[in-house]
Amino acid sequence: MSSGDTGKPKLSWAQVAQKKGDTGAAAGQASAPPPAPAPKAVPVPAPKPPAVAVSGGVVSCANIQARGYPLGFKDKAEFDQAMGELKSALEQEGVKFSAIGVRGSSVTVNSNNPKKKGSYFDKRGKGKSDIDVFFVTTDRLKSAPSKKGIFYDKDMAEQYPAISAWNQKWSAKLKPARKVAVAGFRPFAAMKPSAADSIVSSGAL
């Protein structure tokens, strides 16, 4: 270096090019757009029970058991209330049971009764079909069961005031009003409720 050189050492062309590249990269990094914010989770509403509409024996919900309550009740809360009060009525009367629930066309839509072939729930008009409520028991009750192992609803209502009161209350409470009656079954009864035609509220079949 001569005595007249007062500045920094001169850079080669390669060094100058590298320095420009480093400066450009830094500028590019500085001007890069900020990352997009993560999308917010959208709350998913709880699924509603499938609606059921009966028309000409056709039902919009293929399996009423899937929604958890029979036709004739406005919603599951009303059904649960009715079954809770029935449980209390049976306990009040000292009747032990292994299961309580509802069976028949209010669950299956179409009647499984061979004497009612082609019939379905409320075929004759709103409120015309009754709701078959059941309990299963091995208890010795006030009335004797039939040879088929059934305690008919009429006998149960006559012998047990709390059950009769329950029948009357819920026959009038449902909209439209309709007959609601409780019958009992032995576990061995030929016509006992089954998982295919019933909604069990308490216990098991």
Tab-separated table of C-alpha atoms in Angstrom:
chain	number	residue	atom	x	y	z
A	1	MET	CA	0.000	0.000	0.000
A	2	SER	CA	1.406	3.485	-0.972
A	3	SER	CA	1.639	6.366	1.457
A	4	GLY	CA	-1.118	8.184	-0.470
A	5	ASP	CA	-3.786	5.535	0.187
A	6	THR	CA	-5.961	6.705	3.093
A	7	GLY	CA	-9.171	4.640	2.499
A	8	LYS	CA	-10.100	1.037	3.095
A	9	PRO	CA	-8.485	-1.725	1.069
A	10	LYS	CA	-9.969	-2.169	-2.371
A	11	LEU	CA	-12.286	-5.142	-2.895
A	12	SER	CA	-12.055	-7.535	-5.771
A	13	TRP	CA	-14.967	-7.847	-8.213
A	14	ALA	CA	-15.930	-11.154	-6.613
A	15	GLN	CA	-16.034	-9.588	-3.158
A	16	VAL	CA	-18.141	-6.657	-4.425
A	17	ALA	CA	-20.633	-9.020	-6.068
A	18	GLN	CA	-20.884	-11.136	-2.900
A	19	LYS	CA	-21.490	-8.045	-0.769
A	20	LYS	CA	-24.284	-6.833	-3.056
A	21	GLY	CA	-25.894	-10.276	-2.898
A	22	ASP	CA	-25.780	-10.302	0.904
A	23	THR	CA	-27.332	-6.821	1.034
A	24	GLY	CA	-30.134	-7.824	-1.350
A	25	ALA	CA	-30.947	-10.954	0.631
A	26	ALA	CA	-31.140	-8.960	3.843
A	27	ALA	CA	-33.430	-6.424	2.172
A	28	GLY	CA	-35.618	-9.220	0.853
A	29	GLN	CA	-35.897	-10.749	4.302
A	30	ALA	CA	-36.868	-7.422	5.794
A	31	SER	CA	-39.618	-6.846	3.228
A	32	ALA	CA	-41.133	-10.365	3.422
A	33	PRO	CA	-44.840	-10.287	4.378
A	34	PRO	CA	-45.761	-11.560	7.864
A	35	PRO	CA	-47.186	-15.093	8.038
A	36	ALA	CA	-50.969	-15.387	7.724
A	37	PRO	CA	-52.795	-15.847	11.048
A	38	ALA	CA	-53.985	-19.356	11.845
A	39	PRO	CA	-57.696	-19.844	11.094
A	40	LYS	CA	-59.983	-19.778	14.153
A	41	ALA	CA	-61.818	-22.946	15.041
A	42	VAL	CA	-65.498	-22.725	14.137
A	43	PRO	CA	-67.741	-24.214	16.865
A	44	VAL	CA	-69.791	-27.168	15.649
A	45	PRO	CA	-73.357	-27.246	16.992
A	46	ALA	CA	-74.490	-30.408	18.761
A	47	PRO	CA	-76.464	-32.686	16.435
A	48	LYS	CA	-80.223	-32.558	16.893
A	49	PRO	CA	-82.297	-35.748	17.115
A	50	PRO	CA	-83.686	-36.679	13.707
A	51	ALA	CA	-87.239	-35.489	13.219
A	52	VAL	CA	-89.977	-38.037	12.736
A	53	ALA	CA	-93.050	-37.527	10.599
A	54	VAL	CA	-95.586	-40.219	9.842
A	55	SER	CA	-97.534	-40.141	6.613
A	56	GLY	CA	-99.048	-43.225	5.059
A	57	GLY	CA	-96.853	-45.448	7.177
A	58	VAL	CA	-93.674	-43.730	5.960
A	59	VAL	CA	-91.411	-42.223	8.578
A	60	SER	CA	-88.603	-39.728	7.943
A	61	CYS	CA	-86.402	-41.249	10.628
A	62	ALA	CA	-85.808	-44.886	9.682
A	63	ASN	CA	-85.101	-45.868	13.285
A	64	ILE	CA	-87.011	-44.087	16.040
A	65	GLN	CA	-84.870	-45.859	18.601
A	66	ALA	CA	-81.933	-43.782	17.329
A	67	ARG	CA	-83.501	-40.562	18.609
A	68	GLY	CA	-84.313	-42.098	21.999
A	69	TYR	CA	-88.051	-41.476	22.439
A	70	PRO	CA	-91.268	-42.879	20.921
A	71	LEU	CA	-93.868	-41.223	18.747
A	72	GLY	CA	-96.514	-39.433	20.802
A	73	PHE	CA	-93.970	-37.630	22.992
A	74	LYS	CA	-92.871	-34.144	21.960
A	75	ASP	CA	-89.224	-34.726	22.913
A	76	LYS	CA	-86.900	-36.906	24.936
A	77	ALA	CA	-87.252	-34.698	28.005
A	78	GLU	CA	-90.982	-35.383	28.134
A	79	PHE	CA	-90.411	-39.109	27.641
A	80	ASP	CA	-87.781	-39.192	30.400
A	81	GLN	CA	-90.160	-37.351	32.729
A	82	ALA	CA	-92.939	-39.874	32.074
A	83	MET	CA	-90.652	-42.843	32.635
A	84	GLY	CA	-89.214	-41.303	35.798
A	85	GLU	CA	-92.721	-40.851	37.213
A	86	LEU	CA	-93.641	-44.415	36.242
A	87	LYS	CA	-90.581	-45.720	38.069
A	88	SER	CA	-91.684	-43.797	41.156
A	89	ALA	CA	-95.248	-45.161	40.848
A	90	LEU	CA	-94.006	-48.758	40.658
A	91	GLU	CA	-91.716	-48.218	43.628
A	92	GLN	CA	-94.589	-46.615	45.552
A	93	GLU	CA	-96.681	-49.735	44.949
A	94	GLY	CA	-93.802	-52.007	45.914
A	95	VAL	CA	-93.497	-53.530	42.444
A	96	LYS	CA	-89.962	-54.574	41.566
A	97	PHE	CA	-88.948	-54.567	37.909
A	98	SER	CA	-85.943	-55.374	35.744
A	99	ALA	CA	-86.900	-53.016	32.899
A	100	ILE	CA	-89.423	-50.326	31.990
A	101	GLY	CA	-90.059	-48.699	28.634
A	102	VAL	CA	-92.366	-48.380	25.626
A	103	ARG	CA	-93.020	-50.857	22.844
A	104	GLY	CA	-95.286	-51.207	19.803
A	105	SER	CA	-96.097	-48.974	16.859
A	106	SER	CA	-94.987	-45.813	18.675
A	107	VAL	CA	-91.492	-47.304	18.306
A	108	THR	CA	-91.764	-49.386	15.119
A	109	VAL	CA	-94.307	-47.120	13.280
A	110	ASN	CA	-95.874	-50.095	11.528
A	111	SER	CA	-97.773	-52.504	13.748
A	112	ASN	CA	-96.253	-55.919	14.361
A	113	ASN	CA	-99.577	-57.287	15.537
A	114	PRO	CA	-100.723	-59.933	13.020
A	115	LYS	CA	-104.322	-58.898	13.721
A	116	LYS	CA	-103.483	-55.326	12.635
A	117	LYS	CA	-101.703	-56.048	9.366
A	118	GLY	CA	-101.192	-52.862	7.345
A	119	SER	CA	-101.811	-50.640	10.362
A	120	TYR	CA	-99.385	-47.971	11.517
A	121	PHE	CA	-99.150	-45.343	14.235
A	122	ASP	CA	-102.060	-42.871	14.136
A	123	LYS	CA	-103.390	-44.349	10.897
A	124	ARG	CA	-106.942	-43.487	11.993
A	125	GLY	CA	-106.006	-39.916	12.946
A	126	LYS	CA	-103.918	-37.978	15.445
A	127	GLY	CA	-104.239	-39.359	18.954
A	128	LYS	CA	-105.987	-42.555	17.840
A	129	SER	CA	-103.090	-44.915	18.509
A	130	ASP	CA	-102.301	-45.758	22.108
A	131	ILE	CA	-98.856	-45.985	23.668
A	132	ASP	CA	-97.945	-49.369	25.095
A	133	VAL	CA	-95.873	-48.936	28.243
A	134	PHE	CA	-94.367	-51.979	29.920
A	135	PHE	CA	-92.421	-53.254	32.870
A	136	VAL	CA	-90.780	-56.653	33.280
A	137	THR	CA	-91.026	-58.349	36.670
A	138	THR	CA	-90.600	-61.614	38.516
A	139	ASP	CA	-92.609	-60.329	41.500
A	140	ARG	CA	-95.802	-61.916	42.676
A	141	LEU	CA	-98.361	-59.208	42.024
A	142	LYS	CA	-101.914	-58.652	43.256
A	143	SER	CA	-103.338	-59.853	39.941
A	144	ALA	CA	-102.280	-63.133	38.349
A	145	PRO	CA	-100.590	-63.077	34.947
A	146	SER	CA	-102.211	-64.692	31.927
A	147	LYS	CA	-101.018	-68.059	30.657
A	148	LYS	CA	-98.799	-66.079	28.300
A	149	GLY	CA	-97.100	-64.319	31.209
A	150	ILE	CA	-98.808	-60.923	30.793
A	151	PHE	CA	-100.241	-58.623	33.469
A	152	TYR	CA	-102.818	-56.730	31.408
A	153	ASP	CA	-103.021	-52.959	31.737
A	154	LYS	CA	-106.645	-53.039	32.909
A	155	ASP	CA	-105.786	-55.357	35.812
A	156	MET	CA	-102.746	-53.271	36.757
A	157	ALA	CA	-104.810	-50.082	36.862
A	158	GLU	CA	-107.524	-51.716	38.979
A	159	GLN	CA	-105.102	-53.210	41.505
A	160	TYR	CA	-102.554	-50.390	41.793
A	161	PRO	CA	-103.838	-46.814	42.333
A	162	ALA	CA	-100.463	-45.171	41.635
A	163	ILE	CA	-100.265	-46.879	38.243
A	164	SER	CA	-103.864	-45.919	37.461
A	165	ALA	CA	-103.085	-42.283	38.329
A	166	TRP	CA	-100.013	-42.382	36.108
A	167	ASN	CA	-102.061	-43.756	33.201
A	168	GLN	CA	-104.652	-41.003	33.545
A	169	LYS	CA	-102.112	-38.195	33.906
A	170	TRP	CA	-100.080	-39.099	30.841
A	171	SER	CA	-103.094	-39.983	28.697
A	172	ALA	CA	-104.255	-36.395	29.202
A	173	LYS	CA	-100.827	-34.701	29.182
A	174	LEU	CA	-99.625	-35.802	25.747
A	175	LYS	CA	-100.529	-33.582	22.795
A	176	PRO	CA	-102.698	-34.779	21.220
A	177	ALA	CA	-104.144	-36.727	24.134
A	178	ARG	CA	-104.187	-40.487	23.654
A	179	LYS	CA	-104.463	-43.670	25.711
A	180	VAL	CA	-101.314	-44.443	27.666
A	181	ALA	CA	-101.383	-47.635	29.746
A	182	VAL	CA	-98.939	-49.839	31.631
A	183	ALA	CA	-98.821	-53.628	31.299
A	184	GLY	CA	-96.477	-56.069	32.999
A	185	PHE	CA	-94.580	-59.041	31.565
A	186	ARG	CA	-92.816	-62.051	32.948
A	187	PRO	CA	-89.271	-62.465	31.553
A	188	PHE	CA	-90.379	-65.713	29.890
A	189	ALA	CA	-93.550	-64.273	28.310
A	190	ALA	CA	-93.945	-65.263	24.664
A	191	MET	CA	-95.004	-61.722	23.767
A	192	LYS	CA	-92.553	-59.925	26.030
A	193	PRO	CA	-90.937	-56.694	24.772
A	194	SER	CA	-87.806	-57.135	22.688
A	195	ALA	CA	-84.909	-54.903	21.704
A	196	ALA	CA	-86.333	-54.752	18.169
A	197	ASP	CA	-89.699	-53.212	19.125
A	198	SER	CA	-88.929	-51.287	22.305
A	199	ILE	CA	-87.245	-48.260	23.800
A	200	VAL	CA	-86.035	-49.162	27.277
A	201	SER	CA	-85.868	-46.278	29.733
A	202	SER	CA	-84.548	-48.111	32.776
A	203	GLY	CA	-82.992	-51.535	33.261
A	204	ALA	CA	-82.428	-54.042	30.461
A	205	LEU	CA	-84.427	-56.671	28.593
